[in-house]
Structures are given as C-alpha cells and as structure tokens.
Short mmCIF file of C-alpha atoms and ligand atoms in Angstrom, two decimals:
data_model
loop_
_atom_site.label_atom_id
_atom_site.label_comp_id
_atom_site.label_asym_id
_atom_site.label_seq_id
_atom_site.Cartn_x
_atom_site.Cartn_y
_atom_site.Cartn_z
CA MET A 1 0.00 0.00 0.00
CA THR A 2 1.51 3.31 -0.97
CA GLN A 3 0.75 6.40 1.03
CA ASP A 4 -0.62 8.37 -1.89
CA GLU A 5 -3.30 5.85 -2.82
CA ILE A 6 -5.25 5.52 0.40
CA ARG A 7 -5.27 7.93 3.30
CA PHE A 8 -7.29 7.67 6.50
CA GLU A 9 -8.25 10.99 8.07
CA ALA A 10 -10.98 12.86 9.95
CA GLY A 11 -13.48 14.42 7.57
CA PRO A 12 -16.34 16.85 8.25
CA GLY A 13 -18.01 16.39 11.62
CA GLY A 14 -14.87 14.55 12.76
CA LEU A 15 -16.05 11.40 10.95
CA GLN A 16 -13.25 9.05 9.93
CA ARG A 17 -12.91 8.44 6.23
CA ALA A 18 -10.62 6.83 3.68
CA VAL A 19 -9.66 9.04 0.75
CA ILE A 20 -8.63 6.88 -2.18
CA SER A 21 -6.84 7.94 -5.29
CA THR A 22 -5.85 5.53 -8.06
CA THR A 23 -4.74 6.04 -11.65
CA ALA A 24 -8.33 5.30 -12.73
CA ALA A 25 -10.53 6.96 -10.10
CA GLU A 26 -10.96 8.87 -6.87
CA ALA A 27 -13.20 7.89 -3.97
CA GLU A 28 -14.14 8.66 -0.39
CA LEU A 29 -15.42 6.09 2.08
CA TYR A 30 -16.67 6.90 5.60
CA LEU A 31 -16.29 4.36 8.39
CA GLN A 32 -19.67 5.43 9.75
CA GLY A 33 -22.05 3.29 7.76
CA ALA A 34 -19.22 1.99 5.48
CA HIS A 35 -20.61 4.79 3.41
CA LEU A 36 -19.05 5.44 0.02
CA VAL A 37 -19.80 9.08 -0.82
CA ARG A 38 -17.67 9.59 -3.92
CA TRP A 39 -16.48 7.47 -6.82
CA THR A 40 -15.30 9.48 -9.77
CA PRO A 41 -13.42 7.85 -12.62
CA ARG A 42 -10.70 10.15 -14.02
CA GLU A 43 -11.90 12.58 -16.72
CA GLU A 44 -15.50 11.84 -15.66
CA ARG A 45 -18.16 13.77 -13.75
CA PRO A 46 -19.03 12.32 -10.34
CA VAL A 47 -21.03 9.13 -10.72
CA LEU A 48 -22.50 9.27 -7.22
CA PHE A 49 -24.80 12.10 -6.17
CA LEU A 50 -24.00 13.66 -2.78
CA SER A 51 -26.25 16.38 -1.36
CA SER A 52 -24.34 19.54 -0.49
CA LYS A 53 -26.69 19.86 2.49
CA SER A 54 -25.94 16.39 3.81
CA LEU A 55 -25.20 16.11 7.50
CA PHE A 56 -21.86 14.65 8.51
CA ALA A 57 -22.50 13.87 12.15
CA GLU A 58 -22.23 10.91 14.44
CA GLY A 59 -25.32 8.72 14.20
CA LYS A 60 -26.84 10.66 11.28
CA ALA A 61 -27.23 9.14 7.82
CA ILE A 62 -25.36 10.82 4.98
CA ARG A 63 -27.60 11.96 2.08
CA GLY A 64 -26.12 10.54 -1.09
CA GLY A 65 -23.42 8.11 -2.15
CA VAL A 66 -24.17 4.52 -1.19
CA PRO A 67 -25.84 4.07 2.21
CA ILE A 68 -25.80 0.42 3.31
CA ILE A 69 -29.25 -0.71 4.36
CA PHE A 70 -29.47 -3.58 6.89
CA PRO A 71 -31.28 -5.40 8.52
CA TRP A 72 -34.56 -3.91 7.38
CA PHE A 73 -35.57 -1.82 4.39
CA GLY A 74 -37.75 1.25 5.05
CA ALA A 75 -39.61 1.29 8.35
CA ARG A 76 -39.02 -1.50 10.86
CA ALA A 77 -41.68 -4.21 10.61
CA GLU A 78 -44.90 -4.16 12.64
CA GLY A 79 -44.55 -0.51 13.59
CA LEU A 80 -41.76 -1.31 16.03
CA PRO A 81 -39.41 1.55 16.90
CA GLY A 82 -36.06 1.76 15.13
CA PRO A 83 -34.27 3.88 12.55
CA ALA A 84 -35.54 3.91 8.95
CA HIS A 85 -33.53 1.51 6.77
CA GLY A 86 -31.91 -0.19 9.78
CA PHE A 87 -28.87 0.68 11.80
CA ALA A 88 -25.94 -0.38 9.58
CA ARG A 89 -25.76 2.99 7.82
CA THR A 90 -25.26 4.88 11.07
CA SER A 91 -23.02 2.35 12.85
CA GLU A 92 -19.26 2.69 13.08
CA TRP A 93 -17.57 0.00 10.97
CA THR A 94 -13.98 -1.16 11.38
CA VAL A 95 -11.27 -1.45 8.75
CA GLU A 96 -10.41 -5.10 8.05
CA SER A 97 -8.00 -4.47 5.18
CA ALA A 98 -6.91 -1.95 2.57
CA ARG A 99 -4.70 -2.93 -0.35
CA GLU A 100 -3.66 -2.17 -3.90
CA CYS A 101 -4.79 -4.70 -6.46
CA GLY A 102 -2.80 -3.65 -9.54
CA ASP A 103 -4.94 -2.61 -12.51
CA ALA A 104 -8.19 -3.47 -10.71
CA GLY A 105 -7.63 -0.58 -8.27
CA VAL A 106 -7.67 -0.31 -4.49
CA GLU A 107 -9.70 -2.64 -2.32
CA VAL A 108 -11.00 -1.73 1.12
CA VAL A 109 -12.84 -4.15 3.39
CA LEU A 110 -14.88 -2.89 6.34
CA GLY A 111 -16.66 -4.97 8.96
CA LEU A 112 -19.53 -4.66 11.42
CA GLN A 113 -20.59 -7.12 14.08
CA SER A 114 -23.69 -7.42 16.20
CA ASP A 115 -23.41 -5.98 19.69
CA GLU A 116 -25.64 -5.15 22.64
CA ALA A 117 -27.19 -2.16 20.87
CA SER A 118 -27.98 -4.12 17.70
CA ARG A 119 -29.52 -6.96 19.73
CA GLU A 120 -32.09 -4.50 21.10
CA LEU A 121 -33.32 -3.98 17.54
CA PHE A 122 -32.48 -7.20 15.74
CA ASP A 123 -32.65 -10.67 17.15
CA GLY A 124 -29.58 -12.35 15.75
CA ASP A 125 -25.79 -12.37 15.90
CA PHE A 126 -24.33 -11.32 12.59
CA ARG A 127 -21.11 -10.27 10.94
CA LEU A 128 -21.16 -7.93 7.94
CA ARG A 129 -18.30 -7.42 5.51
CA PHE A 130 -18.39 -4.67 2.94
CA ARG A 131 -15.76 -4.98 0.21
CA VAL A 132 -15.30 -2.11 -2.18
CA MET A 133 -12.97 -2.05 -5.16
CA ILE A 134 -12.17 1.41 -6.44
CA GLY A 135 -11.00 1.50 -10.04
CA GLY A 136 -12.29 2.49 -13.48
CA GLU A 137 -15.26 0.36 -12.45
CA LEU A 138 -16.77 0.26 -9.00
CA GLU A 139 -17.36 -3.05 -7.28
CA MET A 140 -19.21 -3.34 -3.98
CA GLU A 141 -20.02 -6.53 -2.12
CA LEU A 142 -21.95 -6.94 1.09
CA GLU A 143 -21.60 -10.24 2.90
CA VAL A 144 -23.90 -11.15 5.78
CA SER A 145 -22.99 -14.07 8.03
CA ASN A 146 -25.29 -15.60 10.58
CA GLU A 147 -23.32 -16.25 13.76
CA SER A 148 -26.30 -17.14 15.90
CA GLY A 149 -27.69 -20.59 16.58
CA VAL A 150 -30.98 -19.95 14.79
CA PRO A 151 -31.97 -18.73 11.32
CA PHE A 152 -32.63 -15.01 10.85
CA ARG A 153 -34.40 -12.96 8.23
CA PHE A 154 -33.09 -9.67 6.91
CA GLU A 155 -33.47 -7.08 4.17
CA GLU A 156 -30.55 -5.19 2.64
CA ALA A 157 -29.66 -2.63 0.00
CA LEU A 158 -26.75 -0.80 -1.56
CA HIS A 159 -28.82 2.37 -1.75
CA THR A 160 -26.90 3.87 -4.67
CA TYR A 161 -27.56 7.54 -5.51
CA LEU A 162 -26.56 7.95 -9.17
CA ALA A 163 -25.79 11.45 -10.45
CA VAL A 164 -27.51 12.60 -13.64
CA GLY A 165 -27.58 15.87 -15.60
CA ASP A 166 -31.38 16.16 -15.38
CA VAL A 167 -33.47 13.24 -14.14
CA ARG A 168 -36.49 14.47 -16.17
CA GLN A 169 -34.57 13.69 -19.33
CA ALA A 170 -33.05 10.39 -18.24
CA SER A 171 -34.48 6.93 -18.79
CA LEU A 172 -33.83 3.64 -17.05
CA THR A 173 -33.75 0.29 -18.76
CA GLY A 174 -33.54 -3.23 -17.39
CA LEU A 175 -36.76 -3.43 -15.39
CA GLU A 176 -39.21 -3.93 -18.26
CA GLY A 177 -42.07 -6.29 -17.41
CA THR A 178 -41.13 -6.66 -13.74
CA GLU A 179 -43.57 -6.56 -10.85
CA PHE A 180 -43.09 -3.76 -8.36
CA VAL A 181 -44.45 -2.43 -5.09
CA ASP A 182 -45.41 1.23 -5.58
CA LYS A 183 -44.66 2.91 -2.24
CA THR A 184 -46.13 6.18 -3.52
CA ASP A 185 -49.50 4.50 -4.14
CA ASP A 186 -50.34 2.63 -0.96
CA PHE A 187 -47.87 -0.21 -1.67
CA LYS A 188 -49.97 -1.43 -4.60
CA ARG A 189 -48.49 -4.17 -6.77
CA LYS A 190 -48.00 -3.06 -10.36
CA LYS A 191 -46.27 -4.22 -13.51
CA GLN A 192 -43.62 -2.20 -15.28
CA GLY A 193 -44.34 -1.60 -18.98
CA GLY A 194 -42.14 -2.59 -21.88
CA GLU A 195 -40.43 0.76 -22.35
CA GLY A 196 -37.67 2.47 -20.44
CA LEU A 197 -38.73 3.90 -17.09
CA ARG A 198 -39.01 7.70 -16.99
CA ILE A 199 -39.01 9.74 -13.79
CA VAL A 200 -41.98 12.10 -14.10
CA LYS A 201 -43.13 12.32 -10.48
CA GLU A 202 -42.15 11.11 -7.02
CA THR A 203 -40.94 7.58 -7.65
CA ASP A 204 -40.46 4.97 -4.96
CA GLN A 205 -40.77 1.44 -6.23
CA VAL A 206 -39.41 -1.91 -5.15
CA HIS A 207 -39.05 -4.13 -8.22
CA LEU A 208 -39.24 -7.78 -7.21
CA ASN A 209 -37.64 -10.94 -8.52
CA THR A 210 -35.34 -9.10 -10.88
CA ARG A 211 -31.68 -9.99 -11.21
CA GLY A 212 -30.83 -8.12 -14.39
CA ALA A 213 -28.56 -5.14 -14.93
CA CYS A 214 -30.11 -1.69 -14.93
CA SER A 215 -28.86 1.23 -17.03
CA VAL A 216 -29.47 4.94 -16.62
CA TRP A 217 -29.32 6.76 -19.97
CA ASP A 218 -28.38 10.39 -19.48
CA PRO A 219 -28.66 12.54 -22.63
CA VAL A 220 -27.53 15.68 -20.78
CA TRP A 221 -24.18 14.34 -19.67
CA ASN A 222 -24.03 11.99 -22.68
CA ARG A 223 -23.37 8.90 -20.69
CA ARG A 224 -24.88 5.65 -19.58
CA ILE A 225 -24.35 4.27 -16.07
CA THR A 226 -24.91 0.53 -15.70
CA VAL A 227 -25.43 -1.32 -12.44
CA GLU A 228 -24.88 -5.08 -12.74
CA LYS A 229 -25.56 -7.22 -9.74
CA THR A 230 -25.41 -10.67 -8.18
CA GLY A 231 -27.10 -12.13 -5.10
CA SER A 232 -29.82 -9.48 -5.35
CA ASP A 233 -33.44 -10.18 -6.30
CA SER A 234 -34.85 -6.66 -5.89
CA THR A 235 -34.03 -3.33 -7.49
CA VAL A 236 -35.39 -0.18 -5.90
CA ILE A 237 -35.86 3.02 -7.88
CA TRP A 238 -36.25 6.20 -5.87
CA ASN A 239 -36.54 9.89 -6.62
CA PRO A 240 -38.22 12.21 -4.07
CA TRP A 241 -39.33 14.83 -6.68
CA ILE A 242 -40.45 18.31 -5.56
CA GLU A 243 -42.74 18.03 -2.53
CA LYS A 244 -40.87 15.35 -0.66
CA SER A 245 -37.56 17.17 -1.17
CA ARG A 246 -39.06 20.27 0.48
CA GLY A 247 -39.48 18.26 3.65
CA MET A 248 -35.92 16.93 3.61
CA ALA A 249 -33.58 19.22 5.54
CA ASP A 250 -30.48 17.51 4.13
CA MET A 251 -31.41 17.82 0.43
CA GLU A 252 -31.01 20.89 -1.79
CA LEU A 253 -34.36 22.08 -3.15
CA ASP A 254 -33.42 21.09 -6.69
CA GLY A 255 -31.26 18.11 -5.66
CA TRP A 256 -33.90 15.69 -6.94
CA THR A 257 -33.24 16.85 -10.52
CA ARG A 258 -29.66 15.60 -10.33
CA MET A 259 -30.12 12.11 -8.91
CA VAL A 260 -31.88 8.80 -9.17
CA CYS A 261 -31.36 5.90 -6.81
CA VAL A 262 -30.88 2.48 -8.37
CA GLU A 263 -30.65 0.24 -5.37
CA THR A 264 -29.25 -3.27 -5.46
CA ALA A 265 -31.41 -4.92 -2.84
CA ASN A 266 -33.18 -7.86 -1.27
CA ALA A 267 -36.35 -6.38 0.14
CA ALA A 268 -40.04 -7.20 0.77
CA ASP A 269 -40.80 -10.62 -0.81
CA ASN A 270 -37.09 -11.00 -1.48
CA ALA A 271 -35.94 -10.74 2.14
CA VAL A 272 -33.25 -13.33 2.88
CA VAL A 273 -33.57 -16.09 5.46
CA LEU A 274 -30.13 -17.18 6.51
CA ALA A 275 -29.40 -20.46 8.27
CA PRO A 276 -27.05 -20.50 11.27
CA GLY A 277 -23.40 -20.63 10.21
CA SER A 278 -24.20 -19.52 6.63
CA SER A 279 -23.28 -16.42 4.67
CA HIS A 280 -24.99 -14.50 1.91
CA LYS A 281 -23.28 -12.20 -0.61
CA MET A 282 -24.84 -9.40 -2.63
CA ALA A 283 -22.73 -7.43 -5.06
CA ALA A 284 -23.00 -4.57 -7.54
CA ARG A 285 -20.63 -3.55 -10.33
CA ILE A 286 -21.03 -0.07 -11.77
CA HIS A 287 -19.52 1.27 -14.95
CA VAL A 288 -19.93 4.32 -17.13
CA GLU A 289 -19.96 4.54 -20.91
CA ARG A 290 -20.01 7.70 -22.99
CA HIS A 291 -22.47 7.96 -25.85
C1 BG6 B 1 -35.76 4.57 -0.52
C2 BG6 B 1 -37.10 4.20 0.05
O1 BG6 B 1 -35.01 3.43 -0.69
O2 BG6 B 1 -35.09 5.44 0.40
C3 BG6 B 1 -37.90 5.47 0.27
O3 BG6 B 1 -37.79 3.30 -0.82
C4 BG6 B 1 -37.14 6.41 1.18
O4 BG6 B 1 -39.16 5.16 0.81
C5 BG6 B 1 -35.76 6.66 0.59
O5 BG6 B 1 -37.85 7.64 1.30
C6 BG6 B 1 -34.87 7.56 1.46
O6 BG6 B 1 -34.85 7.12 2.76
P1 BG6 B 1 -34.11 7.93 3.88
O7 BG6 B 1 -34.40 7.19 5.16
O8 BG6 B 1 -32.64 7.91 3.54
O9 BG6 B 1 -34.66 9.32 3.85
#
C-alpha cells in the first residue's frame, strides 16, 4: 500500500474516512455506515450524487453516495421503533484491510458485528463485511454471516444515488415487465411496462424478482451508467421529486433533478432467510460509458 493511494483521516463532523486515489478513479469512504460518498473515474463527472446539504454527524445518515441498508428496508416491521432503513448505515464500521490490487484498483474491506445495541433492535448475531474495489469500475459486495444458533431474516440494499444531468430527461432500462411495489400508491403491486422507465413524479418502487442489470441513460451528460448485480433479487428506484424534497432538511431544493437511486437490494418478498453458520453475498458492479 503506498501512502498516496489511500489515506485515512478525519473528515467533516470529525467522521473518519478513507480518501482513495488511483490512476483510474478517486473515492471517499466513511467508516460510519461503510458509506461510500464519492467514486469518480478520471476525466469523468461524479457518478454518485451527494447532497451539499448532507449532514456529517455521528449517528446521522449521509444523504447521497451509497448508504448500506441492513437489517430492514424502510420502516421497521410491525410498527416497532427503530431507525428507517436499519442501523448499519449509522453504525461505526472497522477497517479489516486496505490494499492495492494492480490494474483493478484499491480494495478496502470494512466490517460490522452485532453488539448489545444491535440486539435491542435485531434478534440475531451477525457479521457484515463490505468490500469495495475502487477502479475504473466500482465493485461493492456486502456479505452477511449468521453467527447465531438460529436462522434469521433480513433485508438489505446498496442504496446507490446515481448522479444525472437532469433526471427528467433520463431513462432507465432493465426493469421492463417486472412486478413492483409502488410505495407512492399505498404499496400497490404493479407491472412495469415494456419501455424504459421515466421519472416524471415522485418515484419509490421496489421491483421484485429481478436480477438483471439496470442502465441509466443520461442525454444531458451523454453517458450511460450501468449497475450489474449478483445475489440481489430486488431493485429499488427512488426519486423524491419536488414536494418530498421540500421536507428533507439535508437535500437541496433542486437536488432531486440531479439524482436517481438504483438500489441493489433484497427487500419485501425478497428478504433473505439465513441459516445459522451460513453467509450471503450481494454485489454490484457499476460502470460508465459515454455515448
Ligand atoms: C428509498 C425508500 O429506498 O429510500 C424510500 O424506498 C425512502 O421510501 C428513501 O424515502 C430515502 O430514505 P431515507 O431514510 O434515507 O430518507
């Protein structure tokens, strides 16, 4: 590991982060939440959206980048108290390793284990490993291991905020014909049509039983961002649009025009039940092409 490729330091709010610089890309990864906030291939605009109004404070989720969602997606089940999208994104992770991998880039592995606080909210002993490879492509892998004596059920997501020139002009392909839960319409089950998905209003939909890659076509920045995935049966598409953004203190008023979340997930019907002693891996690979 050379000093100039990965540097650990205190960032805003005193939060620890790794600043990574390779010949192919630059990135920033916070230990709180194992939260990647920046991945920018050289000569490219940022690929991840990060709100300029995001909080950087202990225990507060960062708005943008790739929050890691675990062990539940959205509100905790049965109206029980607990943070939205689980506690992994606001927990302090530890560094397991950081190394150069030649042309592939720099790999960082962070870990999180169950503790007394997590047991109050989630009944199960777990170990999480988040592996991120920073290069001309971005690879992220979340591994969940069940270290308790009984099976447990969880939901998860790599809640990826993709940056676009103007979301109203973008279109998303890869989800044609899939069934989805429309969270903006009373959780009704619907079927995606055969054309590319356009963002024309608040959009919050959990596409189920879909393993395919998803591409965001951006005619403003003349590029296409593709998210390929493995170990993930759900893809969540989210854009808060105008009204919802007004109620979000950590989002710029027009921030919604510059982002769309394409989340590699296992949520709702696709929650994972993990046997004791077993592990489950979910991974996403993101690349950008100019057109
Ligand atoms: C999406 C959810 O994944 O995340 C939305 O489907 C939610 O319902 C959004 O509003 C943002 O969540 P949060 O907790 O980061 O504001």
